[in-house]
CSV table of C-alpha atoms in Angstrom, one decimal:
chain,number,residue,atom,x,y,z
A,1,MET,CA,-19.8,-16.6,-12.1
A,2,GLU,CA,-20.9,-15.5,-15.2
A,3,VAL,CA,-18.0,-15.7,-18.2
A,4,ASN,CA,-18.9,-15.2,-21.6
A,5,TRP,CA,-16.4,-17.5,-23.1
A,6,GLY,CA,-17.2,-16.4,-26.8
A,7,ARG,CA,-15.8,-13.2,-25.7
A,8,VAL,CA,-13.2,-14.8,-24.2
A,9,ALA,CA,-12.0,-16.7,-27.0
A,10,GLU,CA,-12.4,-13.4,-29.4
A,11,GLY,CA,-10.4,-11.6,-26.5
A,12,THR,CA,-7.5,-14.2,-26.9
A,13,LEU,CA,-7.1,-13.6,-30.8
A,14,ARG,CA,-7.3,-9.9,-29.9
A,15,SER,CA,-4.8,-10.0,-27.5
A,16,LYS,CA,-2.0,-11.1,-29.6
A,17,ARG,CA,-2.5,-8.1,-31.4
A,18,PHE,CA,-2.8,-6.1,-28.3
A,19,ILE,CA,0.1,-7.4,-26.6
A,20,MET,CA,2.3,-6.7,-29.9
A,21,ALA,CA,0.8,-3.2,-29.5
A,22,PHE,CA,3.0,-2.8,-26.3
A,23,PHE,CA,6.2,-3.8,-28.1
A,24,PRO,CA,8.5,-1.8,-28.5
A,25,PRO,CA,7.9,0.6,-25.8
A,26,ASP,CA,7.6,4.0,-27.0
A,27,PHE,CA,9.6,6.4,-25.0
A,28,THR,CA,10.2,9.0,-27.0
A,29,SER,CA,7.0,10.3,-28.5
A,30,ARG,CA,5.4,11.3,-25.0
A,31,TRP,CA,8.4,11.8,-23.0
A,32,ASP,CA,7.7,15.3,-21.7
A,33,SER,CA,4.5,14.4,-20.5
A,34,ILE,CA,5.9,11.1,-18.9
A,35,VAL,CA,8.4,12.9,-17.1
A,36,ASP,CA,5.8,15.3,-15.8
A,37,GLY,CA,3.7,12.8,-14.7
A,38,ILE,CA,6.5,10.6,-12.9
A,39,LEU,CA,7.9,13.8,-11.0
A,40,GLU,CA,4.4,14.7,-10.0
A,41,SER,CA,3.7,11.4,-8.8
A,42,ILE,CA,7.3,11.2,-6.8
A,43,TRP,CA,6.1,14.8,-5.3
A,44,MET,CA,2.7,13.5,-4.3
A,45,ALA,CA,4.4,10.4,-2.5
A,46,VAL,CA,6.9,12.7,-0.7
A,47,THR,CA,4.9,15.0,0.5
A,48,SER,CA,2.0,12.8,1.5
A,49,THR,CA,4.2,10.2,3.2
A,50,VAL,CA,5.5,13.0,5.4
A,51,VAL,CA,2.5,14.7,6.0
A,52,GLY,CA,0.9,11.4,6.9
A,53,ILE,CA,3.4,10.1,9.0
A,54,ILE,CA,3.2,13.6,11.1
A,55,LEU,CA,-0.3,13.1,11.7
A,56,SER,CA,-0.1,9.7,12.2
A,57,ILE,CA,2.3,10.2,15.2
A,58,PRO,CA,-0.2,11.5,17.9
A,59,VAL,CA,-3.0,9.2,16.7
A,60,GLY,CA,-0.5,6.1,16.8
A,61,LEU,CA,0.5,7.4,20.3
A,62,GLY,CA,-3.5,7.4,21.4
A,63,ALA,CA,-4.1,4.4,20.0
A,64,ALA,CA,-1.4,2.4,22.0
A,65,ARG,CA,-3.1,0.7,24.9
A,66,ASN,CA,-0.4,1.4,27.3
A,67,LEU,CA,0.0,4.9,26.7
A,68,ALA,CA,-3.6,6.3,26.3
A,69,TYR,CA,-6.7,6.5,28.4
A,70,LYS,CA,-9.4,4.6,27.4
A,71,PRO,CA,-11.5,7.1,25.8
A,72,VAL,CA,-8.7,8.3,23.7
A,73,TYR,CA,-7.6,4.9,22.9
A,74,TYR,CA,-11.2,4.0,21.4
A,75,ALA,CA,-11.4,7.3,19.8
A,76,CYS,CA,-7.8,7.0,18.0
A,77,ARG,CA,-8.6,3.3,17.2
A,78,GLY,CA,-11.8,4.7,15.5
A,79,ILE,CA,-10.0,7.2,13.0
A,80,LEU,CA,-7.6,4.5,12.2
A,81,ALA,CA,-10.0,2.0,11.2
A,82,ILE,CA,-12.0,4.4,9.4
A,83,SER,CA,-8.9,5.9,7.1
A,84,ARG,CA,-8.1,2.3,6.5
A,85,THR,CA,-11.3,1.1,5.4
A,86,PHE,CA,-11.7,2.8,2.2
A,87,PRO,CA,-9.2,2.6,-0.7
A,88,GLU,CA,-6.9,5.3,-1.5
A,89,ILE,CA,-8.9,5.5,-4.8
A,90,ILE,CA,-12.2,6.1,-3.3
A,91,LEU,CA,-10.9,8.8,-1.3
A,92,ALA,CA,-9.2,10.5,-4.1
A,93,ILE,CA,-12.9,10.4,-5.8
A,94,PHE,CA,-14.2,12.5,-3.0
A,95,PHE,CA,-11.4,14.9,-2.5
A,96,VAL,CA,-11.3,15.5,-6.4
A,97,LYS,CA,-14.7,16.6,-6.1
A,98,LEU,CA,-14.3,18.4,-3.0
A,99,PHE,CA,-10.7,20.5,-3.9
A,100,GLY,CA,-10.8,20.0,-7.6
A,101,PHE,CA,-8.7,18.2,-10.0
A,102,GLY,CA,-4.6,17.9,-9.6
A,103,PRO,CA,-2.3,16.8,-7.4
A,104,PHE,CA,-3.8,18.1,-4.2
A,105,ALA,CA,-6.3,15.9,-4.0
A,106,GLY,CA,-4.4,12.7,-4.6
A,107,PHE,CA,-2.1,14.3,-2.0
A,108,LEU,CA,-4.6,14.3,0.7
A,109,ALA,CA,-6.0,11.1,-0.6
A,110,LEU,CA,-2.6,9.2,-0.1
A,111,SER,CA,-1.9,11.2,3.5
A,112,VAL,CA,-5.3,9.8,4.8
A,113,GLY,CA,-4.2,6.2,3.8
A,114,THR,CA,-0.7,6.7,5.3
A,115,ILE,CA,-2.4,7.6,8.5
A,116,GLY,CA,-4.3,4.5,8.7
A,117,PHE,CA,-1.4,2.1,7.9
A,118,TYR,CA,1.3,4.0,9.8
A,119,GLY,CA,-0.6,4.9,12.6
A,120,LYS,CA,-1.9,1.2,13.4
A,121,LEU,CA,1.8,-0.2,12.9
A,122,LEU,CA,3.3,2.6,15.2
A,123,ALA,CA,0.4,1.7,18.1
A,124,GLU,CA,1.0,-2.0,17.5
A,125,ASP,CA,5.0,-1.4,17.8
A,126,ILE,CA,4.3,0.8,20.9
A,127,GLU,CA,2.3,-2.0,22.5
A,128,ALA,CA,4.7,-4.5,22.1
A,129,MET,CA,7.8,-2.6,23.4
A,130,ASP,CA,9.8,-3.3,26.5
A,131,PRO,CA,8.0,-1.6,29.6
A,132,VAL,CA,11.3,-1.9,31.8
A,133,GLN,CA,12.8,1.0,30.2
A,134,ALA,CA,9.7,2.8,30.0
A,135,GLU,CA,9.6,2.5,33.7
A,136,ALA,CA,13.2,3.0,34.3
A,137,VAL,CA,13.1,6.7,32.3
A,138,LYS,CA,10.0,7.5,34.3
A,139,ALA,CA,11.5,6.3,37.7
A,140,VAL,CA,14.3,9.2,37.4
A,141,GLY,CA,11.7,11.6,37.0
A,142,ALA,CA,11.5,12.4,33.4
A,143,GLY,CA,8.3,14.5,32.3
A,144,TRP,CA,5.9,12.9,30.0
A,145,LEU,CA,7.8,14.4,26.7
A,146,GLN,CA,10.8,13.3,27.8
A,147,TRP,CA,9.6,9.9,28.7
A,148,LEU,CA,8.3,9.5,25.3
A,149,ASN,CA,11.6,10.6,23.4
A,150,TYR,CA,14.3,8.8,25.7
A,151,SER,CA,12.0,5.6,26.5
A,152,ILE,CA,9.5,5.0,23.7
A,153,GLN,CA,10.9,6.7,20.4
A,154,PRO,CA,14.3,4.6,20.6
A,155,GLN,CA,12.3,1.3,20.7
A,156,VAL,CA,10.2,2.0,17.8
A,157,MET,CA,12.4,3.8,15.7
A,158,PRO,CA,14.3,1.5,13.8
A,159,ARG,CA,11.2,-0.2,12.6
A,160,MET,CA,9.3,2.9,11.8
A,161,ILE,CA,11.9,4.2,9.8
A,162,GLY,CA,11.8,1.0,7.8
A,163,LEU,CA,7.9,1.3,7.5
A,164,GLY,CA,8.1,5.0,6.5
A,165,ILE,CA,10.3,3.9,3.3
A,166,TYR,CA,7.7,0.9,2.6
A,167,ARG,CA,5.0,3.7,3.0
A,168,LEU,CA,6.7,5.8,0.5
A,169,ASP,CA,7.0,2.9,-1.8
A,170,ILE,CA,3.3,2.1,-1.5
A,171,ASN,CA,2.3,5.8,-2.0
A,172,PHE,CA,4.3,6.3,-5.3
A,173,ARG,CA,2.4,3.0,-6.6
A,174,GLU,CA,-1.0,4.2,-5.1
A,175,SER,CA,-0.1,7.4,-7.2
A,176,SER,CA,0.2,5.9,-10.3
A,177,VAL,CA,-3.8,5.0,-9.8
A,178,VAL,CA,-5.2,8.3,-8.2
A,179,GLY,CA,-4.5,9.8,-11.4
A,180,ILE,CA,-7.1,7.5,-13.0
A,181,VAL,CA,-10.1,9.5,-10.9
A,182,GLY,CA,-8.0,13.0,-11.7
A,183,GLY,CA,-6.0,13.0,-8.5
A,184,GLY,CA,-2.9,14.2,-10.7
A,185,GLY,CA,0.4,11.7,-11.1
A,186,ILE,CA,1.8,9.7,-13.6
A,187,GLY,CA,-1.8,7.8,-13.4
A,188,ALA,CA,-3.6,10.7,-15.6
A,189,THR,CA,-0.5,9.9,-18.2
A,190,LEU,CA,-1.2,6.6,-18.0
A,191,LEU,CA,-4.9,6.5,-18.5
A,192,THR,CA,-4.5,8.8,-21.3
A,193,SER,CA,-2.2,7.0,-23.2
A,194,PHE,CA,-4.7,4.0,-22.8
A,195,ASP,CA,-7.7,6.0,-23.8
A,196,ARG,CA,-5.6,6.9,-27.1
A,197,TYR,CA,-4.6,3.4,-27.7
A,198,GLU,CA,-1.0,4.3,-27.6
A,199,PHE,CA,-0.1,1.2,-25.9
A,200,ASP,CA,3.6,1.7,-26.6
A,201,SER,CA,3.7,4.5,-24.5
A,202,ALA,CA,1.7,3.0,-21.6
A,203,ALA,CA,4.1,0.1,-22.0
A,204,ALA,CA,6.9,2.7,-21.3
A,205,ILE,CA,5.1,4.3,-18.5
A,206,LEU,CA,4.7,0.8,-16.7
A,207,LEU,CA,8.2,0.1,-17.3
A,208,ILE,CA,9.0,3.1,-15.7
A,209,ILE,CA,7.1,2.6,-12.5
A,210,ILE,CA,8.3,-1.0,-12.1
A,211,SER,CA,11.9,0.3,-12.4
A,212,ILE,CA,11.7,3.3,-9.6
A,213,VAL,CA,9.9,0.8,-7.4
A,214,MET,CA,12.6,-1.8,-7.9
A,215,VAL,CA,15.0,0.9,-7.2
A,216,LEU,CA,13.0,1.7,-3.8
A,217,GLU,CA,12.9,-1.8,-3.0
A,218,TYR,CA,16.1,-2.2,-2.8
A,219,SER,CA,17.3,0.8,-1.2
A,220,SER,CA,14.5,0.5,1.6
A,221,GLY,CA,16.2,-2.9,2.3
A,222,TYR,CA,19.6,-1.4,2.3
A,223,ILE,CA,18.4,1.9,4.7
A,224,ARG,CA,16.8,-0.8,6.8
A,225,ARG,CA,19.8,-2.7,7.5
A,226,TRP,CA,21.7,0.5,8.1
A,227,VAL,CA,19.6,1.7,10.5
A,228,GLN,CA,19.7,-1.5,12.7
B,1,MET,CA,28.7,8.8,27.1
B,2,PRO,CA,28.9,12.0,25.7
B,3,VAL,CA,29.3,14.6,28.7
B,4,LYS,CA,29.3,18.4,28.1
B,5,GLN,CA,31.4,20.7,30.5
B,6,LEU,CA,29.2,23.5,31.6
B,7,ALA,CA,30.9,26.0,33.9
B,8,ASP,CA,32.0,23.3,36.7
B,9,THR,CA,29.2,21.0,36.2
B,10,ARG,CA,29.5,17.9,33.9
B,11,VAL,CA,25.9,17.8,32.0
B,12,TRP,CA,24.9,14.9,30.6
B,13,GLN,CA,24.1,14.8,26.8
B,14,ARG,CA,22.4,12.2,24.6
B,15,ARG,CA,24.7,12.2,21.5
B,16,THR,CA,28.1,13.6,20.8
B,17,ASN,CA,28.7,16.9,19.2
B,18,ARG,CA,29.4,15.2,15.6
B,19,LYS,CA,26.6,13.1,15.9
B,20,GLN,CA,23.8,15.9,17.0
B,21,PHE,CA,25.3,17.8,13.8
B,22,ALA,CA,24.8,14.9,11.7
B,23,VAL,CA,21.1,14.5,13.0
B,24,TRP,CA,20.5,18.0,12.6
B,25,PHE,CA,21.8,17.8,9.0
B,26,GLY,CA,19.4,15.2,8.3
B,27,TRP,CA,16.5,17.0,9.4
B,28,LEU,CA,17.6,20.1,7.3
B,29,ILE,CA,18.0,18.0,4.2
B,30,GLY,CA,14.5,16.2,4.9
B,31,VAL,CA,12.7,19.4,5.5
B,32,ALA,CA,14.0,20.9,2.2
B,33,ILE,CA,13.0,18.2,0.2
B,34,PHE,CA,9.3,18.4,1.7
B,35,SER,CA,9.1,22.1,1.3
B,36,TYR,CA,10.3,21.7,-2.4
B,37,CYS,CA,7.9,19.1,-3.3
B,38,TRP,CA,5.4,20.9,-1.4
B,39,GLN,CA,6.0,24.2,-3.3
B,40,LEU,CA,5.6,22.4,-6.6
B,41,ILE,CA,2.3,20.7,-5.8
B,42,SER,CA,1.0,23.9,-4.7
B,43,ASP,CA,1.8,25.4,-7.9
B,44,LYS,CA,-0.2,23.1,-9.6
B,45,THR,CA,-3.2,23.4,-7.2
B,46,ILE,CA,-6.1,25.8,-8.1
B,47,TRP,CA,-6.6,27.3,-4.0
B,48,GLU,CA,-9.9,28.8,-4.9
B,49,PHE,CA,-11.3,25.3,-5.4
B,50,VAL,CA,-9.8,24.3,-2.1
B,51,SER,CA,-10.9,27.3,-0.5
B,52,ASP,CA,-14.3,26.6,-0.7
B,53,ALA,CA,-14.0,22.9,0.0
B,54,PRO,CA,-16.0,23.3,3.2
B,55,GLU,CA,-19.1,24.5,1.2
B,56,GLN,CA,-18.7,21.6,-1.2
B,57,ALA,CA,-18.5,19.0,1.6
B,58,ALA,CA,-21.5,20.2,3.4
B,59,ASP,CA,-23.2,20.3,0.0
B,60,MET,CA,-22.3,16.9,-0.8
B,61,ALA,CA,-23.1,15.6,2.7
B,62,SER,CA,-26.6,17.3,2.6
B,63,ARG,CA,-27.1,15.4,-0.6
B,64,MET,CA,-25.8,12.1,0.7
B,65,VAL,CA,-28.4,12.0,3.7
B,66,PRO,CA,-30.8,10.1,3.9
B,67,PRO,CA,-29.2,7.0,2.3
B,68,LYS,CA,-31.7,5.6,-0.2
B,69,TRP,CA,-32.1,1.8,1.7
B,70,SER,CA,-34.1,0.8,-1.0
B,71,TYR,CA,-31.2,0.5,-3.3
B,72,MET,CA,-30.0,-2.2,-1.1
B,73,ASP,CA,-32.1,-4.7,-3.1
B,74,THR,CA,-30.0,-4.4,-6.2
B,75,LEU,CA,-26.9,-4.3,-4.2
B,76,TRP,CA,-26.9,-8.0,-3.0
B,77,ALA,CA,-25.5,-9.2,-6.5
B,78,PRO,CA,-22.7,-7.0,-6.7
B,79,ILE,CA,-21.5,-7.9,-3.6
B,80,TRP,CA,-21.2,-11.2,-4.1
B,81,ASP,CA,-19.4,-10.5,-7.0
B,82,THR,CA,-17.1,-8.5,-5.0
B,83,ILE,CA,-16.3,-11.4,-2.6
B,84,SER,CA,-15.9,-14.1,-5.4
B,85,ILE,CA,-13.7,-11.8,-7.3
B,86,ALA,CA,-11.6,-11.5,-4.1
B,87,THR,CA,-11.8,-15.5,-3.3
B,88,LEU,CA,-11.0,-16.6,-6.8
B,89,GLY,CA,-8.3,-14.1,-7.5
B,90,THR,CA,-6.6,-15.1,-4.3
B,91,VAL,CA,-6.7,-18.4,-5.6
B,92,ILE,CA,-5.3,-18.0,-8.7
B,93,ALA,CA,-2.8,-15.9,-7.2
B,94,ILE,CA,-1.5,-18.7,-4.5
B,95,ILE,CA,-1.4,-21.5,-7.0
B,96,ILE,CA,1.1,-19.4,-9.2
B,97,ALA,CA,2.8,-18.0,-6.2
B,98,VAL,CA,3.8,-21.3,-4.6
B,99,PRO,CA,6.1,-22.3,-7.8
B,100,VAL,CA,7.5,-18.8,-8.1
B,101,ALA,CA,8.4,-18.5,-4.4
B,102,PHE,CA,10.1,-21.8,-4.2
B,103,LEU,CA,12.3,-20.4,-7.7
B,104,ALA,CA,12.8,-17.3,-6.0
B,105,ALA,CA,14.1,-18.6,-2.5
B,106,ARG,CA,17.8,-18.6,-2.2
B,107,ASN,CA,17.9,-21.8,-0.6
B,108,THR,CA,15.6,-23.8,-3.1
B,109,THR,CA,16.2,-22.2,-6.3
B,110,PRO,CA,17.2,-24.4,-9.0
B,111,SER,CA,19.8,-21.8,-10.3
B,112,ALA,CA,20.4,-18.7,-8.4
B,113,LYS,CA,22.0,-17.0,-11.3
B,114,PHE,CA,19.5,-17.5,-14.2
B,115,VAL,CA,16.2,-18.6,-12.6
B,116,ARG,CA,16.2,-16.5,-9.4
B,117,PRO,CA,16.2,-12.9,-10.8
B,118,VAL,CA,13.3,-14.0,-13.5
B,119,ALA,CA,11.1,-15.2,-10.5
B,120,LEU,CA,12.2,-11.9,-8.4
B,121,PHE,CA,11.3,-9.7,-11.5
B,122,ILE,CA,7.7,-11.6,-11.5
B,123,ILE,CA,7.5,-10.9,-8.1
B,124,VAL,CA,8.2,-7.1,-8.3
B,125,SER,CA,6.2,-6.4,-11.7
B,126,SER,CA,3.3,-8.1,-10.4
B,127,ARG,CA,3.5,-5.9,-7.3
B,128,SER,CA,4.5,-2.6,-8.9
B,129,ILE,CA,1.7,-2.5,-11.2
B,130,ASN,CA,-1.6,-1.8,-9.2
B,131,SER,CA,-4.7,-4.0,-9.7
B,132,LEU,CA,-6.7,-1.3,-11.1
B,133,ILE,CA,-3.9,-0.9,-13.9
B,134,TRP,CA,-4.0,-4.6,-14.4
B,135,ALA,CA,-8.0,-4.3,-14.6
B,136,LEU,CA,-7.7,-1.5,-17.2
B,137,MET,CA,-5.5,-3.7,-19.5
B,138,LEU,CA,-7.5,-6.9,-18.8
B,139,VAL,CA,-10.9,-5.0,-19.5
B,140,THR,CA,-9.8,-4.3,-22.9
B,141,LEU,CA,-8.3,-8.0,-23.2
B,142,ILE,CA,-11.3,-9.9,-22.2
B,143,GLY,CA,-13.8,-7.4,-22.0
B,144,PRO,CA,-15.6,-6.0,-19.2
B,145,GLY,CA,-17.1,-8.0,-16.2
B,146,VAL,CA,-16.0,-10.2,-13.8
B,147,LEU,CA,-13.5,-12.3,-15.1
B,148,ALA,CA,-11.3,-9.3,-16.1
B,149,GLY,CA,-11.5,-8.5,-11.9
B,150,VAL,CA,-10.5,-12.0,-11.3
B,151,VAL,CA,-7.4,-12.3,-13.2
B,152,ALA,CA,-6.4,-8.6,-12.3
B,153,ILE,CA,-6.6,-9.2,-8.7
B,154,GLY,CA,-5.0,-12.6,-9.6
B,155,LEU,CA,-2.0,-11.4,-11.3
B,156,ARG,CA,-1.5,-8.2,-8.4
B,157,SER,CA,-1.6,-10.7,-5.8
B,158,ILE,CA,0.8,-13.2,-7.4
B,159,GLY,CA,3.7,-10.7,-6.3
B,160,PHE,CA,2.5,-10.0,-2.6
B,161,CYS,CA,2.1,-13.9,-1.9
B,162,ALA,CA,5.2,-14.8,-3.5
B,163,LYS,CA,7.5,-12.5,-1.9
B,164,LEU,CA,6.2,-13.1,1.8
B,165,LEU,CA,6.3,-16.7,1.2
B,166,TYR,CA,10.0,-16.8,-0.4
B,167,GLU,CA,11.0,-14.9,2.8
B,168,ALA,CA,9.3,-17.6,5.0
B,169,ILE,CA,11.3,-20.0,3.0
B,170,GLU,CA,14.6,-18.4,3.4
B,171,GLU,CA,14.0,-18.2,7.1
B,172,ILE,CA,13.2,-22.1,7.7
B,173,ASP,CA,15.2,-24.0,10.3
B,174,THR,CA,18.0,-25.9,8.1
B,175,ASN,CA,18.3,-28.5,10.7
B,176,GLN,CA,15.1,-30.2,9.9
B,177,GLU,CA,15.9,-30.0,6.2
B,178,GLU,CA,19.2,-31.8,6.6
B,179,ALA,CA,17.7,-34.6,8.9
B,180,VAL,CA,15.6,-35.4,5.9
B,181,ILE,CA,18.5,-35.2,3.5
B,182,ALA,CA,20.4,-37.6,5.9
B,183,THR,CA,17.8,-40.4,5.8
B,184,GLY,CA,18.2,-40.2,1.7
B,185,ALA,CA,15.3,-38.2,0.5
B,186,SER,CA,15.1,-37.1,-2.9
B,187,ARG,CA,15.0,-33.4,-3.9
B,188,GLY,CA,11.2,-33.4,-4.0
B,189,GLN,CA,10.7,-35.5,-0.5
B,190,GLN,CA,13.3,-33.1,0.7
B,191,LEU,CA,10.7,-30.1,-0.3
B,192,ILE,CA,7.7,-32.0,0.8
B,193,TYR,CA,8.9,-33.4,4.3
B,194,GLY,CA,11.8,-30.7,5.0
B,195,ILE,CA,10.4,-27.5,4.0
B,196,VAL,CA,6.6,-27.7,3.4
B,197,PRO,CA,5.5,-28.4,6.9
B,198,GLN,CA,7.7,-25.7,8.0
B,199,ILE,CA,6.1,-22.9,6.2
B,200,MET,CA,2.4,-24.2,6.3
B,201,PRO,CA,1.6,-21.8,9.1
B,202,ALA,CA,3.0,-18.5,7.4
B,203,PHE,CA,1.3,-19.6,4.1
B,204,ALA,CA,-2.1,-20.0,5.6
B,205,GLY,CA,-1.5,-16.6,7.5
B,206,ILE,CA,-0.3,-15.1,4.0
B,207,SER,CA,-3.3,-16.2,1.9
B,208,VAL,CA,-5.8,-15.1,4.5
B,209,PHE,CA,-4.3,-11.8,4.9
B,210,ARG,CA,-4.0,-11.3,1.1
B,211,TRP,CA,-7.7,-12.4,0.7
B,212,ASP,CA,-8.6,-9.3,3.2
B,213,ILE,CA,-6.8,-7.0,1.2
B,214,ASN,CA,-8.2,-8.3,-1.9
B,215,ILE,CA,-11.7,-7.6,-0.8
B,216,ARG,CA,-10.8,-4.1,-0.2
B,217,GLU,CA,-9.4,-3.9,-3.7
B,218,SER,CA,-12.0,-5.7,-5.6
B,219,THR,CA,-14.5,-3.0,-4.2
B,220,VAL,CA,-12.8,-0.4,-6.5
B,221,LEU,CA,-12.3,-2.8,-9.7
B,222,GLY,CA,-15.7,-1.6,-11.1
B,223,LEU,CA,-14.4,1.9,-11.8
B,224,VAL,CA,-12.7,0.6,-14.8
B,225,GLY,CA,-15.3,-1.9,-15.7
B,226,ALA,CA,-14.1,-4.9,-14.0
B,227,GLY,CA,-16.9,-5.8,-12.1
B,228,GLY,CA,-18.3,-5.8,-8.5
B,229,ILE,CA,-19.6,-3.4,-6.3
B,230,GLY,CA,-17.4,-0.3,-7.8
B,231,LEU,CA,-19.6,-0.4,-11.2
B,232,GLN,CA,-22.4,0.5,-8.8
B,233,LEU,CA,-20.3,3.1,-7.3
B,234,ASP,CA,-19.0,4.5,-10.5
B,235,ALA,CA,-22.6,4.8,-12.1
B,236,SER,CA,-24.2,6.3,-9.0
B,237,ILE,CA,-21.5,8.9,-8.7
B,238,SER,CA,-21.7,9.7,-12.7
B,239,THR,CA,-25.4,10.3,-12.3
B,240,LEU,CA,-25.0,12.1,-9.5
B,241,THR,CA,-27.3,10.0,-7.3
B,242,TRP,CA,-25.4,11.0,-3.7
B,243,THR,CA,-28.1,9.0,-1.8
B,244,GLN,CA,-27.2,5.8,-3.5
B,245,VAL,CA,-23.4,6.4,-3.3
B,246,SER,CA,-23.7,6.9,0.7
B,247,VAL,CA,-25.5,3.6,0.8
B,248,ILE,CA,-22.7,2.0,-1.2
B,249,LEU,CA,-20.2,3.3,1.2
B,250,LEU,CA,-21.9,1.9,3.9
B,251,VAL,CA,-22.0,-1.5,2.4
B,252,ILE,CA,-18.2,-1.3,1.6
B,253,LEU,CA,-17.4,-0.5,5.0
B,254,ALA,CA,-19.4,-3.3,6.2
B,255,THR,CA,-17.8,-5.7,4.2
B,256,VAL,CA,-14.6,-4.5,4.7
B,257,ILE,CA,-15.1,-4.9,8.7
B,258,VAL,CA,-16.8,-8.5,8.1
B,259,SER,CA,-13.7,-9.6,6.0
B,260,GLU,CA,-11.2,-8.1,8.6
B,261,TRP,CA,-12.8,-9.7,11.3
B,262,VAL,CA,-13.0,-13.1,9.5
B,263,SER,CA,-9.2,-13.0,8.4
B,264,ALA,CA,-8.3,-11.9,12.3
B,265,LYS,CA,-10.1,-14.8,13.7
B,266,ILE,CA,-8.6,-17.3,11.3
B,267,ARG,CA,-5.3,-16.0,11.7
B,268,HIS,CA,-5.4,-16.3,15.7
B,269,SER,CA,-6.7,-19.7,15.4
B,270,ILE,CA,-3.7,-20.9,13.1
B,271,ILE,CA,-1.0,-18.8,15.0
């Protein structure tokens, strides 16, 4: 690895000034655009989590070895593998190119990411479930949908709700970076404040992101305990 | 069991009426929130751009094939950079995460009132700032290049590793620890002989898992100038050389699949 130590030394001197520039965080002067960005991030996180989860349910069912036929299984596993490979930000670059700037591109990128994440975990959870209950429900003559609803859904639900909230948390965090490539959200505001060297505003944005994530984290723990 | 009286037959119901109502109400609120958010997003979207997306996609796809394979020759160095960023970043993160995890775990922290919140704050702030944002800051600090990427990945991974590790520490079997204490072990010996052997498998699993995630993340760090294959991706996209972009995407795909396979193999052999 090639490190330009001269540049590092120069940077450490500079970094003192740079870090000082972050303090005190300036919440006021860019407050309107910060609020706009944060709200946009929250909308993106919510919608992409919901859409992603809805889309990932059929894929996840198809990718569970004990439910699906072989060809379906391989097709769904393929979908999951592809949507998991590319980081959201690369997806966002392409969606921005296809659908234009704005939160819609970010929303799509996050949804695709959610499908890969949620579908894979759902499939693994279904594969690990207790087959006895499923057979019992089948034995009383349930149809396929009834079978899903009464034997499989209750078994995977508690974990899945927890994971859904976790994914909401991830999507919110990711929505802060899809803005860097033009996908809307707080990332755009953050990048602008970096580009204008307004580090005090940037510090304010970072603090807000951290505190929202903290709130989400605590509430997700609480909700998960309540569900189980 | 909730039962409904229908004419003269008793019909089984899954939930009582009150519970059923609560479930429907929950769905109603969820749908309302979703439609509100969706409305706001669609207000900010220029739908003309969305409607011509299929043409754009076809156009882009036609520009991306055939991949320009000769570009591979210049990609080997960035791939190597990407892998070393991920590896060194993971190593740095683990070195810092281990003490933080011990300070954060409820059963090993020296002081639950003062030290533990600080450790938790380190964990949360490192987790909530994306590695790209860390890289953005570090590029201005230590200049563009691989080092900024390594430090960014390292800082970002501390939270993840420390969180999983401290949860593992809190879940250990206390019998073994007490047995070690009963032989008259000091505090340090108690950590080394009572706790460390129990969390070793979790520790190894976490590091390999994080390494795998880091490979994926380090492929995009170049977008903000922090080295690795993202630099080439950014350059190719801004010069609109889509044939090179497709090669880079295939290379990223291959790297990620290989790293995932390696980490799955290692984790299987550990657990």
